[in-house]
Amino acid sequence: MTFFNEAKFLIKENIRDYGMYIALFVILLTFSILTDGLFMSSRNISNLLDSAGYIAVLAVGMTLVIVIRHIDLSVGFAAGFLGAIAAIFLTQLNVSVYVTIPIILALGILAGLFNGFLIAQIGIPSFVATLAAMLIFRGALLRVTERTGTIIVNDDKFNALGNGFIPSLAEVNGLHLLTLIIGLIGILLYIYSEFANRKNKQKYQFEVVSNGIFVMKLVLVSAVIAYITWILAGYNGFSWTVVIMVVVVIIYHFLTTKTILGRHIYAVGSNPEAAHLSGISVKKITYIVFGSMGMLAALSGILFTSRLQSATTTAGTLFELDAIAAAYVGGVSSAGGVGKVTGAIIGAIVMASLTSGMNLMGVGISYQYVIRGGVLAAAVIFDVMTRRKRG
């Protein structure tokens, strides 16, 4: 098979995975042209990634929830409520930020386990159970913020999570040196990981792509990482929001692709009855996934509250819909069993890019909602058509 034929075959066979990257590239290129390069400026890309951070974190958890054939409508107001609790701890109770964050994450896990109990143990459909939880968290948020309406957070360490950047060792031609070093390390780790995976597959005689395709993939991905690093280094470097987002993706990517737990999650999503018969505890997986979703909702609330430097009565509004949209745009299947956490991040960036680009172009908010809805519908249509072809 020739190089081009192999490349064409791989794209066709993995169109679900590659489609989102192609869509993101087209969006970035289009807005860059329409805004005369302003869209791809260091400041705008940095702001875009920061604004996508709290939704991206939610989208990672939502992807796993959808993979096991459920939905979680409570994550938006859970994030808003837990963010408000964090603000109360910091401002009214004078609790240290190093104590507040673990407590809020633990409360998020408990909230998620509560949903898991209603779904796995009681047997309530996830839509109904999480809708009830959404209303509870909505009321709780209004309750804790009703006295002032807004709780201002003045803790610099906490606010740095949403607005701060990693320290700079030095400036090299106006570029953030530590960001460049981290980007280089990221490229080297990616290349090492790809070589290790390829060697492991060859060891067990699994099929691998040709050397030409393998090298092309390494070059393209490394170039993308280098370009993003260079853009961010031209402003203030990596923000703490981006660092947290990347760490979450790395951890969840490892858990879902390299562990027994990950295989069990996808087995339950593909066929719950078969998974149960093979000895997998479907209830346990449901608890774990929803507990994880609750923790990520708490982390999202922390990031959003620190970004605004305050907790408000409207915090968390429509977060759950943005997270669901990001998950579907990122390639998760509505039928369950299919979806990657890396895709969820790309989906969140795609939706944030649409918003950022349309804002720069002065597109009205009414048209923005229509366009974003159209993109979500197109993603689901693409998923359905792909499954039909394979079926």
Coordinates of C-alpha atoms in Angstrom, one line a residue:
M1 CA 0.0 0.0 0.0
T2 CA 1.4 3.4 -1.0
F3 CA 1.9 6.2 1.4
F4 CA -1.1 8.3 0.2
N5 CA -3.4 5.2 0.0
E6 CA -2.5 4.2 3.5
A7 CA -3.1 7.8 4.7
K8 CA -6.4 7.9 3.0
F9 CA -7.4 4.5 4.4
L10 CA -6.4 5.5 8.0
I11 CA -8.4 8.8 7.8
K12 CA -11.4 6.9 6.5
E13 CA -11.2 4.2 9.2
N14 CA -10.6 6.7 12.0
I15 CA -12.8 9.6 10.7
R16 CA -14.5 9.9 14.2
D17 CA -11.1 10.7 15.8
Y18 CA -9.6 12.8 13.0
G19 CA -12.8 14.7 12.1
M20 CA -12.8 16.9 15.2
Y21 CA -9.1 17.9 14.6
I22 CA -9.9 18.7 11.0
A23 CA -12.9 20.8 12.1
L24 CA -10.8 22.6 14.7
F25 CA -8.1 23.4 12.1
V26 CA -10.8 24.7 9.6
I27 CA -12.3 26.9 12.4
L28 CA -9.0 28.3 13.4
L29 CA -7.9 29.0 9.8
T30 CA -11.3 30.6 8.9
F31 CA -11.4 33.0 11.9
S32 CA -7.7 33.8 11.5
I33 CA -8.4 35.0 7.9
L34 CA -11.6 36.8 8.7
T35 CA -10.1 38.7 11.6
D36 CA -6.8 39.5 9.8
G37 CA -4.8 37.3 12.2
L38 CA -6.2 38.8 15.4
F39 CA -7.9 35.5 16.3
M40 CA -4.5 33.7 16.5
S41 CA -2.8 36.4 18.5
S42 CA -1.1 35.3 21.7
R43 CA -3.4 37.2 23.9
N44 CA -6.6 35.9 22.3
I45 CA -5.4 32.2 22.2
S46 CA -4.5 32.5 25.9
N47 CA -7.8 34.0 26.8
L48 CA -9.6 31.4 24.7
L49 CA -8.0 28.5 26.5
D50 CA -8.6 30.0 29.9
S51 CA -12.3 30.5 29.1
A52 CA -12.5 26.9 27.9
G53 CA -10.8 25.5 31.0
Y54 CA -13.7 25.0 33.3
I55 CA -16.0 23.6 30.6
A56 CA -13.2 21.3 29.4
V57 CA -12.8 19.8 32.8
L58 CA -16.6 19.2 33.0
A59 CA -16.5 17.7 29.4
V60 CA -13.9 15.1 30.5
G61 CA -16.2 13.8 33.2
M62 CA -19.3 14.1 31.0
T63 CA -17.6 12.0 28.3
L64 CA -17.3 9.1 30.7
V65 CA -20.8 9.5 31.9
I66 CA -22.1 9.4 28.3
V67 CA -19.8 6.5 27.5
I68 CA -21.7 4.4 30.2
R69 CA -25.0 5.5 28.6
H70 CA -26.0 8.1 31.2
I71 CA -26.2 11.9 31.4
D72 CA -25.6 14.3 34.3
L73 CA -27.6 17.5 34.2
S74 CA -26.6 18.6 37.7
V75 CA -22.9 19.4 37.0
G76 CA -23.5 23.1 36.2
F77 CA -25.2 24.2 39.4
A78 CA -23.1 21.7 41.4
A79 CA -20.1 23.6 40.1
G80 CA -21.7 26.9 40.9
F81 CA -22.7 25.8 44.4
L82 CA -19.4 24.3 45.3
G83 CA -17.6 27.3 43.9
A84 CA -19.7 29.5 46.3
I85 CA -18.9 27.2 49.2
A86 CA -15.2 27.6 48.4
A87 CA -15.7 31.4 48.4
I88 CA -17.5 31.2 51.8
F89 CA -14.6 29.1 53.2
L90 CA -12.0 31.6 52.1
T91 CA -13.8 34.8 52.9
Q92 CA -16.2 34.2 55.9
L93 CA -14.5 31.2 57.6
N94 CA -10.9 32.2 56.8
V95 CA -9.9 28.7 55.9
S96 CA -6.6 28.3 54.0
V97 CA -6.8 27.8 50.3
Y98 CA -4.7 24.6 50.7
V99 CA -7.5 23.2 53.0
T100 CA -10.4 24.6 51.1
I101 CA -9.6 23.0 47.7
P102 CA -9.4 19.4 49.0
I103 CA -12.6 19.9 51.0
I104 CA -14.5 21.2 48.0
L105 CA -13.2 18.3 45.8
A106 CA -14.3 15.8 48.5
L107 CA -17.8 17.4 48.6
G108 CA -17.9 17.1 44.8
I109 CA -17.2 13.4 45.1
L110 CA -20.0 13.0 47.6
A111 CA -22.4 14.9 45.4
G112 CA -21.5 12.6 42.5
L113 CA -21.9 9.5 44.6
F114 CA -25.3 10.7 45.6
N115 CA -26.3 10.7 42.0
G116 CA -24.7 7.3 41.5
F117 CA -26.7 6.0 44.4
L118 CA -30.0 7.2 42.9
I119 CA -29.1 5.7 39.5
A120 CA -27.3 2.5 40.4
Q121 CA -28.9 1.5 43.7
I122 CA -32.4 2.9 43.4
G123 CA -32.7 2.5 39.7
I124 CA -33.9 6.1 38.8
P125 CA -33.1 7.1 35.3
S126 CA -30.0 9.3 35.2
F127 CA -31.9 12.1 33.4
V128 CA -34.5 12.3 36.2
A129 CA -32.0 11.8 39.1
T130 CA -29.6 14.5 37.9
L131 CA -32.4 16.8 37.0
A132 CA -33.5 16.6 40.6
A133 CA -30.0 17.2 41.8
M134 CA -29.7 20.2 39.5
L135 CA -32.7 21.8 41.1
I136 CA -31.3 21.0 44.6
F137 CA -28.0 22.6 43.8
R138 CA -29.7 25.6 42.1
G139 CA -31.7 26.2 45.3
A140 CA -28.6 25.7 47.5
L141 CA -26.6 28.2 45.4
L142 CA -29.4 30.8 45.7
R143 CA -29.5 30.1 49.4
V144 CA -25.8 30.7 50.2
T145 CA -25.6 33.8 48.0
E146 CA -28.9 35.4 48.8
R147 CA -27.5 37.7 51.5
T148 CA -25.1 39.6 49.3
G149 CA -25.8 38.3 45.8
T150 CA -22.1 38.2 45.1
I151 CA -19.3 36.9 47.3
I152 CA -16.0 38.6 46.5
V153 CA -12.9 36.5 46.8
N154 CA -9.7 38.4 47.6
D155 CA -7.4 35.4 48.1
D156 CA -4.5 35.9 45.6
K157 CA -3.4 32.2 45.6
F158 CA -7.0 31.1 44.9
N159 CA -7.6 33.7 42.2
A160 CA -4.3 32.8 40.5
L161 CA -5.9 29.4 39.5
G162 CA -8.2 31.2 37.1
N163 CA -6.1 34.3 36.3
G164 CA -2.5 33.5 37.0
F165 CA 0.4 32.2 35.0
I166 CA 3.3 29.9 35.7
P167 CA 6.4 31.8 36.8
S168 CA 8.9 33.0 34.2
L169 CA 12.6 32.0 34.5
A170 CA 13.6 34.6 32.0
E171 CA 12.5 36.3 28.7
V172 CA 14.1 35.2 25.5
N173 CA 13.3 37.6 22.7
G174 CA 10.0 38.4 24.4
L175 CA 9.1 34.7 24.9
H176 CA 8.3 33.0 28.2
L177 CA 11.3 30.7 28.8
L178 CA 9.7 28.2 31.2
T179 CA 6.8 27.8 28.8
L180 CA 9.2 27.0 26.0
I181 CA 11.0 24.4 28.2
I182 CA 7.7 22.8 29.2
G183 CA 6.6 22.7 25.5
L184 CA 9.9 21.0 24.6
I185 CA 9.5 18.4 27.4
G186 CA 6.0 17.8 26.2
I187 CA 7.2 17.1 22.7
L188 CA 9.9 14.7 23.9
L189 CA 7.5 12.8 26.2
Y190 CA 5.0 12.5 23.3
I191 CA 7.7 11.1 20.9
Y192 CA 8.9 8.7 23.6
S193 CA 5.3 7.5 24.3
E194 CA 4.6 6.9 20.6
F195 CA 7.8 4.9 20.2
A196 CA 7.1 2.9 23.3
N197 CA 3.5 2.1 22.2
R198 CA 4.7 1.1 18.7
K199 CA 7.4 -1.1 20.1
N200 CA 4.9 -2.8 22.5
K201 CA 2.5 -3.4 19.6
Q202 CA 5.2 -5.0 17.5
K203 CA 6.3 -7.1 20.4
Y204 CA 2.9 -8.8 20.5
Q205 CA 2.6 -8.8 16.7
F206 CA -0.2 -6.2 16.5
E207 CA -0.6 -4.3 13.2
V208 CA 1.1 -0.9 13.1
V209 CA 1.2 1.9 10.6
S210 CA 4.1 2.2 8.1
N211 CA 7.3 4.1 9.1
G212 CA 6.3 7.0 6.8
I213 CA 2.9 7.5 8.3
F214 CA 4.4 7.1 11.8
V215 CA 7.1 9.8 11.2
M216 CA 4.5 12.1 9.6
K217 CA 2.3 11.8 12.7
L218 CA 5.2 12.5 15.0
V219 CA 6.1 15.6 13.0
L220 CA 2.6 17.0 12.7
V221 CA 1.7 16.6 16.4
S222 CA 5.1 17.9 17.5
A223 CA 4.6 20.9 15.3
V224 CA 1.2 21.6 16.7
I225 CA 2.5 21.4 20.3
A226 CA 5.5 23.6 19.4
Y227 CA 3.2 26.2 17.7
I228 CA 0.8 26.4 20.6
T229 CA 3.7 26.7 23.0
W230 CA 5.3 29.5 20.9
I231 CA 2.0 31.4 20.8
L232 CA 1.4 31.2 24.5
A233 CA 5.0 32.0 25.3
G234 CA 4.5 35.3 23.4
Y235 CA 2.0 36.5 26.0
N236 CA 2.4 35.3 29.6
G237 CA 3.1 31.7 29.0
F238 CA 1.0 28.8 30.3
S239 CA -1.8 29.8 32.7
W240 CA -2.5 27.7 35.7
T241 CA -5.9 26.9 34.2
V242 CA -4.2 25.4 31.1
V243 CA -1.8 23.5 33.4
I244 CA -4.7 22.0 35.4
M245 CA -6.6 21.2 32.2
V246 CA -3.6 19.3 30.8
V247 CA -3.0 17.4 34.0
V248 CA -6.7 16.3 34.1
V249 CA -6.5 15.1 30.5
I250 CA -3.2 13.2 31.1
I251 CA -4.6 11.5 34.3
Y252 CA -7.9 10.5 32.7
H253 CA -6.3 9.5 29.4
F254 CA -4.0 7.2 31.3
L255 CA -6.9 5.8 33.4
T256 CA -9.1 5.1 30.4
T257 CA -6.5 3.6 28.1
K258 CA -4.0 1.9 30.3
T259 CA -5.9 0.5 33.3
I260 CA -8.4 -2.2 34.0
L261 CA -10.9 0.4 35.3
G262 CA -10.8 2.1 31.9
R263 CA -11.5 -1.1 30.1
H264 CA -14.4 -1.9 32.4
I265 CA -15.9 1.6 31.8
Y266 CA -15.9 1.1 28.1
A267 CA -17.2 -2.5 28.4
V268 CA -20.1 -1.3 30.5
G269 CA -20.8 1.4 27.9
S270 CA -20.7 -1.0 25.0
N271 CA -23.0 -3.6 26.5
P272 CA -24.0 -3.4 30.2
E273 CA -25.6 -6.9 30.2
A274 CA -22.6 -8.6 28.7
A275 CA -20.3 -6.7 31.1
H276 CA -22.3 -7.9 34.1
L277 CA -22.3 -11.5 32.9
S278 CA -18.5 -11.3 32.4
G279 CA -18.1 -10.4 36.1
I280 CA -17.9 -6.6 35.9
S281 CA -19.9 -4.7 38.6
V282 CA -22.0 -2.3 36.6
K283 CA -23.1 -0.6 39.8
K284 CA -19.5 -0.1 41.0
I285 CA -18.6 1.5 37.6
T286 CA -21.6 3.8 37.8
Y287 CA -20.6 4.9 41.3
I288 CA -17.0 5.6 40.2
V289 CA -18.0 7.5 37.0
F290 CA -20.5 9.7 38.8
G291 CA -18.2 10.2 41.8
S292 CA -15.5 11.3 39.3
M293 CA -18.0 13.6 37.6
G294 CA -18.8 15.2 40.9
M295 CA -15.1 15.9 41.6
L296 CA -14.6 17.4 38.2
A297 CA -17.7 19.6 38.8
A298 CA -16.1 20.8 42.0
L299 CA -12.8 21.5 40.2
S300 CA -14.8 23.4 37.5
G301 CA -16.5 25.5 40.1
I302 CA -13.2 26.3 41.7
L303 CA -11.7 27.4 38.3
F304 CA -14.8 29.5 37.4
T305 CA -15.0 31.2 40.8
S306 CA -11.3 32.0 40.8
R307 CA -11.5 33.3 37.3
L308 CA -14.4 35.7 38.2
Q309 CA -12.7 36.3 41.7
S310 CA -16.3 35.9 43.1
A311 CA -19.2 33.6 43.5
T312 CA -22.6 34.8 42.0
T313 CA -26.2 33.6 42.0
T314 CA -26.0 32.7 38.3
A315 CA -22.7 30.7 38.5
G316 CA -23.0 27.4 36.7
T317 CA -25.9 28.4 34.4
L318 CA -25.9 26.2 31.3
F319 CA -22.5 24.7 32.1
E320 CA -24.0 21.2 31.8
L321 CA -25.2 21.9 28.3
D322 CA -21.8 23.3 27.2
A323 CA -20.1 20.2 28.7
I324 CA -22.5 17.9 26.9
A325 CA -22.0 19.8 23.6
A326 CA -18.2 19.6 24.0
A327 CA -18.4 15.9 24.7
Y328 CA -20.5 15.2 21.6
V329 CA -18.4 17.5 19.3
G330 CA -15.4 15.7 20.7
G331 CA -16.6 12.4 19.3
V332 CA -18.4 10.6 22.2
S333 CA -21.2 8.3 20.9
S334 CA -24.8 8.8 21.9
A335 CA -25.0 4.9 21.9
G336 CA -22.4 4.6 24.6
G337 CA -19.1 2.7 24.6
V338 CA -17.2 5.2 22.4
G339 CA -15.5 8.4 23.3
K340 CA -12.1 9.8 24.4
V341 CA -11.2 12.3 27.0
T342 CA -8.8 14.0 24.6
G343 CA -11.7 14.5 22.2
A344 CA -13.7 16.2 25.0
I345 CA -10.9 18.8 25.3
I346 CA -10.9 19.4 21.6
G347 CA -14.6 19.7 21.6
A348 CA -14.5 22.3 24.4
I349 CA -11.8 24.2 22.4
V350 CA -13.9 24.0 19.3
M351 CA -17.0 25.5 21.0
A352 CA -14.8 28.2 22.8
S353 CA -13.2 29.0 19.4
L354 CA -16.6 29.5 17.8
T355 CA -17.6 31.9 20.6
S356 CA -14.3 33.8 20.5
G357 CA -14.1 34.1 16.8
M358 CA -17.7 35.3 16.5
N359 CA -17.2 37.9 19.2
L360 CA -14.2 39.3 17.4
M361 CA -16.2 39.5 14.2
G362 CA -19.1 41.2 16.1
V363 CA -21.6 38.5 15.4
G364 CA -24.9 39.0 17.4
I365 CA -25.5 36.7 20.3
S366 CA -28.7 35.4 18.7
Y367 CA -26.8 34.2 15.7
Q368 CA -24.1 32.7 17.9
Y369 CA -26.6 30.5 19.6
V370 CA -27.9 29.3 16.3
I371 CA -24.5 28.6 14.9
R372 CA -23.3 26.7 18.0
G373 CA -26.6 24.7 18.0
G374 CA -25.9 23.9 14.3
V375 CA -22.4 22.6 15.1
L376 CA -23.7 20.4 17.9
A377 CA -26.5 19.0 15.6
A378 CA -23.9 18.3 12.9
A379 CA -21.7 16.5 15.4
V380 CA -24.5 14.2 16.4
I381 CA -25.6 13.6 12.8
F382 CA -22.0 12.7 12.0
D383 CA -22.0 10.2 14.9
V384 CA -25.2 8.6 13.7
M385 CA -24.0 8.4 10.1
T386 CA -20.7 6.9 11.1
R387 CA -22.4 4.2 13.2
R388 CA -24.8 3.3 10.3
K389 CA -21.9 2.8 7.9
R390 CA -20.1 0.6 10.3
G391 CA -23.3 -1.3 11.1

